[in-house]
Short mmCIF file of C-alpha atoms in Angstrom, two decimals:
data_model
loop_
_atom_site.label_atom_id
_atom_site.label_comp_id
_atom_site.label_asym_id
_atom_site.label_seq_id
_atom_site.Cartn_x
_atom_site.Cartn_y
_atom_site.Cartn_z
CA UNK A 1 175.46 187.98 165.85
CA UNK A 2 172.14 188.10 168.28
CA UNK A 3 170.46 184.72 168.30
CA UNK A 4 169.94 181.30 169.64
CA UNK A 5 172.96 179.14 167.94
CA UNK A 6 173.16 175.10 168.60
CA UNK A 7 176.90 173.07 168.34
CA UNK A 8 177.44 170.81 166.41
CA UNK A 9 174.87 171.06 163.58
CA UNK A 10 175.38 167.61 162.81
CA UNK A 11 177.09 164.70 164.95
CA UNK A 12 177.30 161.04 164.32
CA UNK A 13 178.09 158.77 167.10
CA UNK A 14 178.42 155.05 168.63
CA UNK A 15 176.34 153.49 171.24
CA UNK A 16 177.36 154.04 174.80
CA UNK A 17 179.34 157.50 174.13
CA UNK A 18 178.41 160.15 175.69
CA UNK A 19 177.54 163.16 173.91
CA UNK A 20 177.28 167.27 174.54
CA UNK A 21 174.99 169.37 172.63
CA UNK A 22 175.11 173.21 172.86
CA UNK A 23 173.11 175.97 173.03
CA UNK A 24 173.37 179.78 173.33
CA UNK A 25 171.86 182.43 173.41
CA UNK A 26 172.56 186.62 173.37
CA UNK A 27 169.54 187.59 174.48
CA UNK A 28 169.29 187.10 178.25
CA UNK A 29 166.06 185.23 177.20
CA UNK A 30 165.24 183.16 181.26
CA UNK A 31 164.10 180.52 179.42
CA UNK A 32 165.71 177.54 177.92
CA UNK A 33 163.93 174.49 176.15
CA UNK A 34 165.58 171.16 174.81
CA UNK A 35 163.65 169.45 172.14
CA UNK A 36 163.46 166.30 170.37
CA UNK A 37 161.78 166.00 166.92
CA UNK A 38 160.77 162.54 165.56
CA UNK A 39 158.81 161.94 162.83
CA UNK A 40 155.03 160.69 164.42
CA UNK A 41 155.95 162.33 167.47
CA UNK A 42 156.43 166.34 166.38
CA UNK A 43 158.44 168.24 169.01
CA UNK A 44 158.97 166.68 172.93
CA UNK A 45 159.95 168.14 175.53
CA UNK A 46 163.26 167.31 177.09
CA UNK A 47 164.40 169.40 179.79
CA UNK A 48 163.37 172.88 180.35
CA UNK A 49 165.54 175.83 182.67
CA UNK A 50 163.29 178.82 183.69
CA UNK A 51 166.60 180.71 185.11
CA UNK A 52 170.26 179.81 185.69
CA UNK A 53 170.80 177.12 188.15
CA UNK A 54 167.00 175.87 187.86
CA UNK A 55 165.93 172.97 185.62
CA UNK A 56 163.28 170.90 185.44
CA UNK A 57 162.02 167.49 183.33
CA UNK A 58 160.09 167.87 180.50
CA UNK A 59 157.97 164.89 178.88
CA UNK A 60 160.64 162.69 177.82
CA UNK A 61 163.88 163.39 180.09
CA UNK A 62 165.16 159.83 180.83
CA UNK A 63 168.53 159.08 179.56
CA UNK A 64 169.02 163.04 179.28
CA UNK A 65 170.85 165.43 181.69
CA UNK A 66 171.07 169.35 181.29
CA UNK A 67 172.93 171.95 183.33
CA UNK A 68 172.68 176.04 183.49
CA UNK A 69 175.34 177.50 184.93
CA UNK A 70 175.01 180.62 182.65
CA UNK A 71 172.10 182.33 181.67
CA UNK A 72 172.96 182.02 178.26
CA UNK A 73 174.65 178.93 177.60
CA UNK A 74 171.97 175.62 178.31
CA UNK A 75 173.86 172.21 177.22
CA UNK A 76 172.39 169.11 176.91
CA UNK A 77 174.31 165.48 177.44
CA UNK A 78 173.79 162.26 176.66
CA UNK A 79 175.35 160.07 179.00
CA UNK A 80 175.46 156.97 177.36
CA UNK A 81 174.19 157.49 173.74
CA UNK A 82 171.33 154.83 172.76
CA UNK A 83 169.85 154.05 168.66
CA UNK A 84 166.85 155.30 170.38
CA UNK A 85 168.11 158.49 170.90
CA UNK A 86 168.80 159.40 167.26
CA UNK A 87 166.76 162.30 166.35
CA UNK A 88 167.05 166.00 165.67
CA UNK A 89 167.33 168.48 168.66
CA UNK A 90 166.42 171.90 169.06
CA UNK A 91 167.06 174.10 171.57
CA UNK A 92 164.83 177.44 172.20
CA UNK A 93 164.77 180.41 174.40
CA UNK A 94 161.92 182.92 175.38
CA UNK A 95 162.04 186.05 177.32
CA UNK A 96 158.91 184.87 179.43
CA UNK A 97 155.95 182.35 179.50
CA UNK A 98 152.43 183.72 178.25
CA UNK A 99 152.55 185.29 174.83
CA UNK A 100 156.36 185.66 174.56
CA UNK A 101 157.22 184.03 171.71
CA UNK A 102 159.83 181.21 171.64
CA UNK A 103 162.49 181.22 169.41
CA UNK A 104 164.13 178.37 168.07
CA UNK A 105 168.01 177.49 167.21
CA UNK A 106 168.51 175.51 164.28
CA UNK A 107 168.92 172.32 165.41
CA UNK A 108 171.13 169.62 165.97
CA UNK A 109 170.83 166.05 163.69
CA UNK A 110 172.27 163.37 165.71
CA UNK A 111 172.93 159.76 164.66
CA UNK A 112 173.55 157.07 167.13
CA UNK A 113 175.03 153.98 165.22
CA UNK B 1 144.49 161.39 174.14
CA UNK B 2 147.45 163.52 172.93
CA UNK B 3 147.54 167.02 174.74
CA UNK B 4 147.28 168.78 171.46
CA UNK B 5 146.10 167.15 168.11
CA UNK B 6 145.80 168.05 164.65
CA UNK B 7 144.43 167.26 161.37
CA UNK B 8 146.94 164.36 160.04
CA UNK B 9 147.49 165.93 156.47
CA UNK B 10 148.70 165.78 154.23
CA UNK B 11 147.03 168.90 152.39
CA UNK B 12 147.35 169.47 148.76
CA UNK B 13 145.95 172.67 147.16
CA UNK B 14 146.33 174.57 144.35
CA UNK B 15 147.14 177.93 144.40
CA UNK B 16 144.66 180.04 145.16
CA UNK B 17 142.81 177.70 147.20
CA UNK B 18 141.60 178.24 151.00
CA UNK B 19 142.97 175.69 153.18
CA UNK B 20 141.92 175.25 156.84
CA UNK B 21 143.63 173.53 159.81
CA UNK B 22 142.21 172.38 162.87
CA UNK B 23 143.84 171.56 165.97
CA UNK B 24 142.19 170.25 169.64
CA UNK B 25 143.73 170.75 173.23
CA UNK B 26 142.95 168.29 176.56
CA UNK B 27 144.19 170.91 179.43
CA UNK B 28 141.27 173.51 179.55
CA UNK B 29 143.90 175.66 182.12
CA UNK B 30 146.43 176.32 179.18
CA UNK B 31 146.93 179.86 178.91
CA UNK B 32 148.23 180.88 175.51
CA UNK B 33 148.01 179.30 172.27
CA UNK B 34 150.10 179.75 168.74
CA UNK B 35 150.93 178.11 165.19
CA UNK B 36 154.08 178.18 164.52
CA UNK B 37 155.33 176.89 160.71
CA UNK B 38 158.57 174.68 160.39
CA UNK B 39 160.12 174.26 156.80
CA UNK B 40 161.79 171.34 155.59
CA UNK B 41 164.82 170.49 157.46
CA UNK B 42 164.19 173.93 159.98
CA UNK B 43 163.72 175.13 162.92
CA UNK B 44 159.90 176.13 163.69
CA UNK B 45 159.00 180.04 163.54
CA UNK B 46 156.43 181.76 164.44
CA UNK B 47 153.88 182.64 162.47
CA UNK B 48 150.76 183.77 165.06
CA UNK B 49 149.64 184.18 168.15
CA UNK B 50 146.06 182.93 168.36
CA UNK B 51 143.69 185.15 170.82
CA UNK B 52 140.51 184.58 172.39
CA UNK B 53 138.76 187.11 170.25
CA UNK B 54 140.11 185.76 167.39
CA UNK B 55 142.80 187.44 165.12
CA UNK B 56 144.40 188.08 161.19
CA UNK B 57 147.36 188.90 159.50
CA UNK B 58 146.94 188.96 156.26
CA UNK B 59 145.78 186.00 154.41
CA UNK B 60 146.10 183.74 157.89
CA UNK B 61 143.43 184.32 160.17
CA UNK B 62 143.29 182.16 163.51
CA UNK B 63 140.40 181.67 165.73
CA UNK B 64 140.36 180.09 169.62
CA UNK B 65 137.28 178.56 171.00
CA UNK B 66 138.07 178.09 174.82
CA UNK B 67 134.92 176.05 175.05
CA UNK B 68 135.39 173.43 172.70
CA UNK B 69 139.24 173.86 173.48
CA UNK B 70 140.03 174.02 169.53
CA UNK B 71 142.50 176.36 167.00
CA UNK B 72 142.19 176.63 164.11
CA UNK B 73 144.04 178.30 161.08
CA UNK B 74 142.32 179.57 157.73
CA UNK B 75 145.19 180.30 154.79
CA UNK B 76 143.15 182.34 151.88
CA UNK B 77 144.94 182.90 148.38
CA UNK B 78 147.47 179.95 149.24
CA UNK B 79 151.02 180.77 147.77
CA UNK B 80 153.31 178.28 146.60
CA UNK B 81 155.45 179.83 149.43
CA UNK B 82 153.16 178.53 151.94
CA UNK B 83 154.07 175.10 151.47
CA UNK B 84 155.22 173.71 154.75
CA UNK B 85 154.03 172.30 158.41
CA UNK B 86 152.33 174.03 160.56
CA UNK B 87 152.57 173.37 163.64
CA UNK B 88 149.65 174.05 166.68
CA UNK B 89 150.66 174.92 170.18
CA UNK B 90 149.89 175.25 173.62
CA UNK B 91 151.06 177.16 176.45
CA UNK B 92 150.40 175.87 180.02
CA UNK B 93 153.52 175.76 182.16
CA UNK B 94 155.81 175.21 178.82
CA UNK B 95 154.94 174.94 175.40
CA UNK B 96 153.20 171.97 174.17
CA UNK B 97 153.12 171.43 170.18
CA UNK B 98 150.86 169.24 168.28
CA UNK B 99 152.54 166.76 165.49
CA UNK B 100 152.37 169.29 163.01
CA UNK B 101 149.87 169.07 159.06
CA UNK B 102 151.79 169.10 155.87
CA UNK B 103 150.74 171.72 153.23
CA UNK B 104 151.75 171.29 149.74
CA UNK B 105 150.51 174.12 147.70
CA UNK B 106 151.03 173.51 143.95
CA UNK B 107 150.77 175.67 140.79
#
């Protein structure tokens, strides 16, 4: 089916793994967002890709590290998973900047123990 | 100062009611502006676009003011299908989003 789809929907695991979160897309969309929602803090930016092979930092990238080798595939790792880092992720696409709208997959809940 | 801001909610109405949201930006160069609404446990969605000369669908009506750098969203004839967060953004070089108010809209 068309969309924006995130793997896995939910993942627990320890401190100092490091973790992959996916996201595709099937519309050719150049954009790609990573998000992080915590409660007080709404949506942050992670890292943001405005074309294959070009990312760049969003507010809160540390400890984060993306790659986009296809247009439609934009995965996000953890290196070395911290408490801190527990939170929900979302991952969104848009076909351009302006009034494009951005669509969102639906999300990823991730629990560092 | 936050880039974008909003009322802190919670908002509890009845049905029926008119409920307003407000929301403030700090980069007077951002270019495009929308609410979008998340539900429980969600993804956000879009629900409008917000234009300089203002614009409605429906019941929702949203209004810029470039001047003052403030959104805002009006909900008339609230639904209990309306409860949810809505959530203000702003476009400069990416999308910014504001913490998000609460409505609870109750029979």
């Amino acid at each position: 089916d068309a969309g924006i789809t995130q793997s896995p929907r939910y993942k627990i695991t320890e401190t100092g793994r490091q973790v992959t979160l996916m996201c595709h897309q099937t519309w050719s969309h150049s954009y790609m967002f990573w998000y992080r929602q915590d409660l007080g803090h709404g949506l942050r930016l992670i890292y943001y890709s405005a074309a294959a092979d070009i990312t760049d930092k969003g507010e809160v990238p540390d400890g984060y590290v993306v790659s986009r080798s296809k247009t439609e595939n934009f995965p996000l790792t953890l290196e070395s998973a911290t408490r801190s880092q527990t939170s929900v992720y979302f991952c969104a696409s848009r076909a351009g900047m302006g009034y494009n709208e951005q669509f969102f997959g639906p999300g990823t809940r991730l629990t560092v123990l | 100062r936050k880039e974008v801001e909003q009322d802190p909610g919670p908002f509890n109405v009845p049905e029926g009611a008119t409920v307003a949201f407000n929301c403030t930006y700090s980069n007077s160069a951002s270019q495009s502006f929308f609410w979008y609404r998340q539900d429980c446990r969600k993804e956000p969605k879009l629900l409008m676009s917000v234009y300089s000369s203002g614009n409605e669908d429906g019941r929702f009506t949203a209004q810029l003011n470039r001047a003052s750098q403030y959104i805002s969203l009006l909900i008339r004839d609230s639904k209990l299908s309306d409860s949810a967060t809505y959530l203000c953004v702003v476009n400069l070089n990416d999308m910014r989003f504001g913490a998000g108010t609460r409505l609870t809209v109750k029979p």
